PDB file of C-alpha atoms in Angstrom:
ATOM      1  CA  GLN W   1       7.038  -9.398 -16.485  1.00 85.00           C
ATOM      2  CA  VAL W   2       6.711  -7.475 -13.250  1.00 93.00           C
ATOM      3  CA  GLN W   3       4.375  -8.977 -10.670  1.00 96.00           C
ATOM      4  CA  LEU W   4       3.137  -7.514  -7.397  1.00 97.00           C
ATOM      5  CA  VAL W   5       1.379  -9.641  -4.797  1.00 97.00           C
ATOM      6  CA  GLU W   6      -0.232  -8.127  -1.701  1.00 97.00           C
ATOM      7  CA  SER W   7      -0.844 -10.051   1.490  1.00 97.00           C
ATOM      8  CA  GLY W   8      -1.647  -9.461   5.141  1.00 98.00           C
ATOM      9  CA  GLY W   9      -5.213  -8.265   4.906  1.00 98.00           C
ATOM     10  CA  GLY W  10      -7.952  -9.605   7.107  1.00 98.00           C
ATOM     11  CA  LEU W  11     -10.567  -8.831   9.703  1.00 98.00           C
ATOM     12  CA  VAL W  12      -9.562  -6.744  12.686  1.00 98.00           C
ATOM     13  CA  GLN W  13     -11.354  -4.919  15.473  1.00 98.00           C
ATOM     14  CA  ALA W  14     -11.314  -1.135  15.619  1.00 98.00           C
ATOM     15  CA  GLY W  15      -8.154   0.028  17.313  1.00 98.00           C
ATOM     16  CA  GLY W  16      -6.207  -2.994  16.157  1.00 98.00           C
ATOM     17  CA  SER W  17      -3.260  -3.323  13.804  1.00 98.00           C
ATOM     18  CA  LEU W  18      -2.325  -5.063  10.574  1.00 98.00           C
ATOM     19  CA  ARG W  19       0.808  -5.167   8.469  1.00 98.00           C
ATOM     20  CA  LEU W  20       0.376  -5.459   4.732  1.00 98.00           C
ATOM     21  CA  SER W  21       3.119  -6.793   2.480  1.00 98.00           C
ATOM     22  CA  CYS W  22       3.714  -6.426  -1.239  1.00 97.00           C
ATOM     23  CA  ALA W  23       6.165  -8.824  -2.841  1.00 97.00           C
ATOM     24  CA  ALA W  24       7.602  -7.685  -6.159  1.00 95.00           C
ATOM     25  CA  SER W  25       9.153  -9.978  -8.731  1.00 94.00           C
ATOM     26  CA  GLY W  26      10.378  -9.773 -12.295  1.00 92.00           C
ATOM     27  CA  SER W  27      12.687  -7.366 -14.055  1.00 88.00           C
ATOM     28  CA  ILE W  28      12.316  -3.982 -12.370  1.00 86.00           C
ATOM     29  CA  PHE W  29      14.172  -0.899 -13.557  1.00 85.00           C
ATOM     30  CA  SER W  30      13.903   2.872 -13.296  1.00 90.00           C
ATOM     31  CA  VAL W  31      11.789   2.890 -10.156  1.00 91.00           C
ATOM     32  CA  VAL W  32      10.418   6.275  -9.110  1.00 92.00           C
ATOM     33  CA  ALA W  33       8.477   5.223  -6.029  1.00 95.00           C
ATOM     34  CA  MET W  34       6.260   2.594  -4.489  1.00 96.00           C
ATOM     35  CA  ARG W  35       2.809   3.488  -3.214  1.00 97.00           C
ATOM     36  CA  TRP W  36      -0.180   2.081  -1.415  1.00 98.00           C
ATOM     37  CA  PHE W  37      -3.702   2.879  -2.550  1.00 98.00           C
ATOM     38  CA  ARG W  38      -7.058   1.712  -1.277  1.00 98.00           C
ATOM     39  CA  GLN W  39     -10.562   1.483  -2.625  1.00 98.00           C
ATOM     40  CA  ALA W  40     -13.720   1.160  -0.570  1.00 97.00           C
ATOM     41  CA  PRO W  41     -16.991  -0.078  -2.102  1.00 93.00           C
ATOM     42  CA  GLY W  42     -18.635   2.606  -4.213  1.00 95.00           C
ATOM     43  CA  LYS W  43     -15.682   4.964  -3.914  1.00 97.00           C
ATOM     44  CA  GLN W  44     -12.733   5.999  -6.058  1.00 97.00           C
ATOM     45  CA  ARG W  45      -9.330   4.502  -5.475  1.00 97.00           C
ATOM     46  CA  GLU W  46      -7.403   6.828  -3.190  1.00 98.00           C
ATOM     47  CA  PHE W  47      -3.778   7.396  -2.371  1.00 98.00           C
ATOM     48  CA  VAL W  48      -2.611   6.138   1.020  1.00 98.00           C
ATOM     49  CA  ALA W  49       1.182   6.350   1.240  1.00 98.00           C
ATOM     50  CA  VAL W  50       4.327   6.616  -0.877  1.00 98.00           C
ATOM     51  CA  ILE W  51       8.015   5.900  -0.450  1.00 97.00           C
ATOM     52  CA  THR W  52      10.575   7.051  -3.015  1.00 95.00           C
ATOM     53  CA  THR W  53      13.825   5.395  -4.007  1.00 91.00           C
ATOM     54  CA  GLY W  54      15.559   7.931  -1.784  1.00 92.00           C
ATOM     55  CA  GLY W  55      13.475   6.901   1.207  1.00 94.00           C
ATOM     56  CA  SER W  56      11.218   9.944   1.429  1.00 96.00           C
ATOM     57  CA  THR W  57       7.668   9.214   2.565  1.00 98.00           C
ATOM     58  CA  ASN W  58       4.314  10.932   2.452  1.00 98.00           C
ATOM     59  CA  TYR W  59       0.828   9.997   3.597  1.00 98.00           C
ATOM     60  CA  ALA W  60      -2.780  10.851   3.037  1.00 98.00           C
ATOM     61  CA  ASP W  61      -4.142  13.077   5.782  1.00 98.00           C
ATOM     62  CA  SER W  62      -6.646  10.396   6.729  1.00 98.00           C
ATOM     63  CA  VAL W  63      -3.910   7.936   7.738  1.00 98.00           C
ATOM     64  CA  LYS W  64      -1.045  10.177   8.797  1.00 98.00           C
ATOM     65  CA  GLY W  65       0.168   9.312  12.265  1.00 98.00           C
ATOM     66  CA  ARG W  66      -1.402   5.850  12.130  1.00 98.00           C
ATOM     67  CA  PHE W  67       0.163   4.178   9.076  1.00 98.00           C
ATOM     68  CA  THR W  68       3.830   3.687   8.216  1.00 98.00           C
ATOM     69  CA  ILE W  69       5.175   2.735   4.796  1.00 98.00           C
ATOM     70  CA  SER W  70       8.525   0.975   4.516  1.00 97.00           C
ATOM     71  CA  ARG W  71      10.444  -1.353   2.250  1.00 96.00           C
ATOM     72  CA  ASP W  72      13.053  -4.072   2.334  1.00 93.00           C
ATOM     73  CA  SER W  73      14.987  -3.655  -0.898  1.00 85.00           C
ATOM     74  CA  ALA W  74      16.928  -6.884  -0.415  1.00 86.00           C
ATOM     75  CA  LYS W  75      13.655  -8.814  -0.340  1.00 88.00           C
ATOM     76  CA  ASN W  76      11.900  -6.660  -2.959  1.00 89.00           C
ATOM     77  CA  THR W  77       9.071  -6.175  -0.503  1.00 95.00           C
ATOM     78  CA  LEU W  78       6.969  -3.157   0.424  1.00 96.00           C
ATOM     79  CA  TYR W  79       5.129  -2.891   3.734  1.00 98.00           C
ATOM     80  CA  LEU W  80       2.321  -0.880   5.231  1.00 98.00           C
ATOM     81  CA  GLN W  81       2.053  -0.973   8.998  1.00 98.00           C
ATOM     82  CA  MET W  82      -1.458   0.068   9.990  1.00 98.00           C
ATOM     83  CA  ASN W  83      -2.180   0.953  13.611  1.00 98.00           C
ATOM     84  CA  SER W  84      -5.231   2.335  15.389  1.00 98.00           C
ATOM     85  CA  LEU W  85      -7.450   1.049  12.622  1.00 98.00           C
ATOM     86  CA  LYS W  86     -10.880   2.559  12.141  1.00 98.00           C
ATOM     87  CA  PRO W  87     -13.962   1.185  10.371  1.00 98.00           C
ATOM     88  CA  GLU W  88     -13.451   3.801   7.654  1.00 97.00           C
ATOM     89  CA  ASP W  89     -10.135   2.124   6.811  1.00 98.00           C
ATOM     90  CA  THR W  90     -12.090  -0.825   5.427  1.00 98.00           C
ATOM     91  CA  ALA W  91     -11.087  -1.215   1.779  1.00 98.00           C
ATOM     92  CA  VAL W  92      -9.121  -3.257  -0.697  1.00 98.00           C
ATOM     93  CA  TYR W  93      -5.505  -2.172  -0.431  1.00 98.00           C
ATOM     94  CA  TYR W  94      -3.353  -2.126  -3.561  1.00 98.00           C
ATOM     95  CA  CYS W  95       0.393  -2.008  -4.007  1.00 97.00           C
ATOM     96  CA  ASN W  96       1.651   0.236  -6.802  1.00 97.00           C
ATOM     97  CA  LEU W  97       5.079   0.214  -8.424  1.00 96.00           C
ATOM     98  CA  TRP W  98       5.735   3.518 -10.157  1.00 95.00           C
ATOM     99  CA  VAL W  99       8.482   3.417 -12.752  1.00 93.00           C
ATOM    100  CA  VAL W 100       9.552   6.077 -15.226  1.00 92.00           C
ATOM    101  CA  ASP W 101       7.214   4.994 -18.015  1.00 89.00           C
ATOM    102  CA  ALA W 102       4.568   2.825 -16.349  1.00 92.00           C
ATOM    103  CA  ASN W 103       2.645   1.851 -13.241  1.00 95.00           C
ATOM    104  CA  TYR W 104       2.244  -1.722 -12.043  1.00 96.00           C
ATOM    105  CA  TRP W 105      -0.489  -2.905  -9.691  1.00 97.00           C
ATOM    106  CA  GLY W 106      -1.121  -5.906  -7.532  1.00 97.00           C
ATOM    107  CA  GLN W 107      -4.470  -7.637  -7.152  1.00 97.00           C
ATOM    108  CA  GLY W 108      -5.177  -6.091  -3.772  1.00 98.00           C
ATOM    109  CA  THR W 109      -5.797  -7.425  -0.299  1.00 98.00           C
ATOM    110  CA  GLN W 110      -9.009  -6.905   1.661  1.00 98.00           C
ATOM    111  CA  VAL W 111      -8.879  -5.105   4.991  1.00 98.00           C
ATOM    112  CA  THR W 112     -12.053  -5.101   7.062  1.00 98.00           C
ATOM    113  CA  VAL W 113     -12.247  -3.185  10.334  1.00 98.00           C
ATOM    114  CA  SER W 114     -15.222  -3.923  12.541  1.00 97.00           C
ATOM    115  CA  SER W 115     -16.584  -1.445  15.045  1.00 92.00           C
TER     116      SER W 115
END
């Protein structure tokens, strides 16, 4: 079974930084991409960032220029470096593994940005 575990969330002041990690384990094949999503209270889950197997990246307009997605394939770990955090970034952040025939999700990690 594939498992994804997010970590690195916490409380940070506006303007601060956090780095989220997503550790993947299990038998993983036919990967298309890995993505970060987030969900704030009362809102739909929204796309944040994606990195493909070829290394291409893309970001939501709301985070572009502030967040950076990366991965360490040897460690089976995905990262999201978040800089210049704003209160509106407060959400539960989820790691997503996109394979050819399925999507796998972690449990999420809470990020709270105080003003």
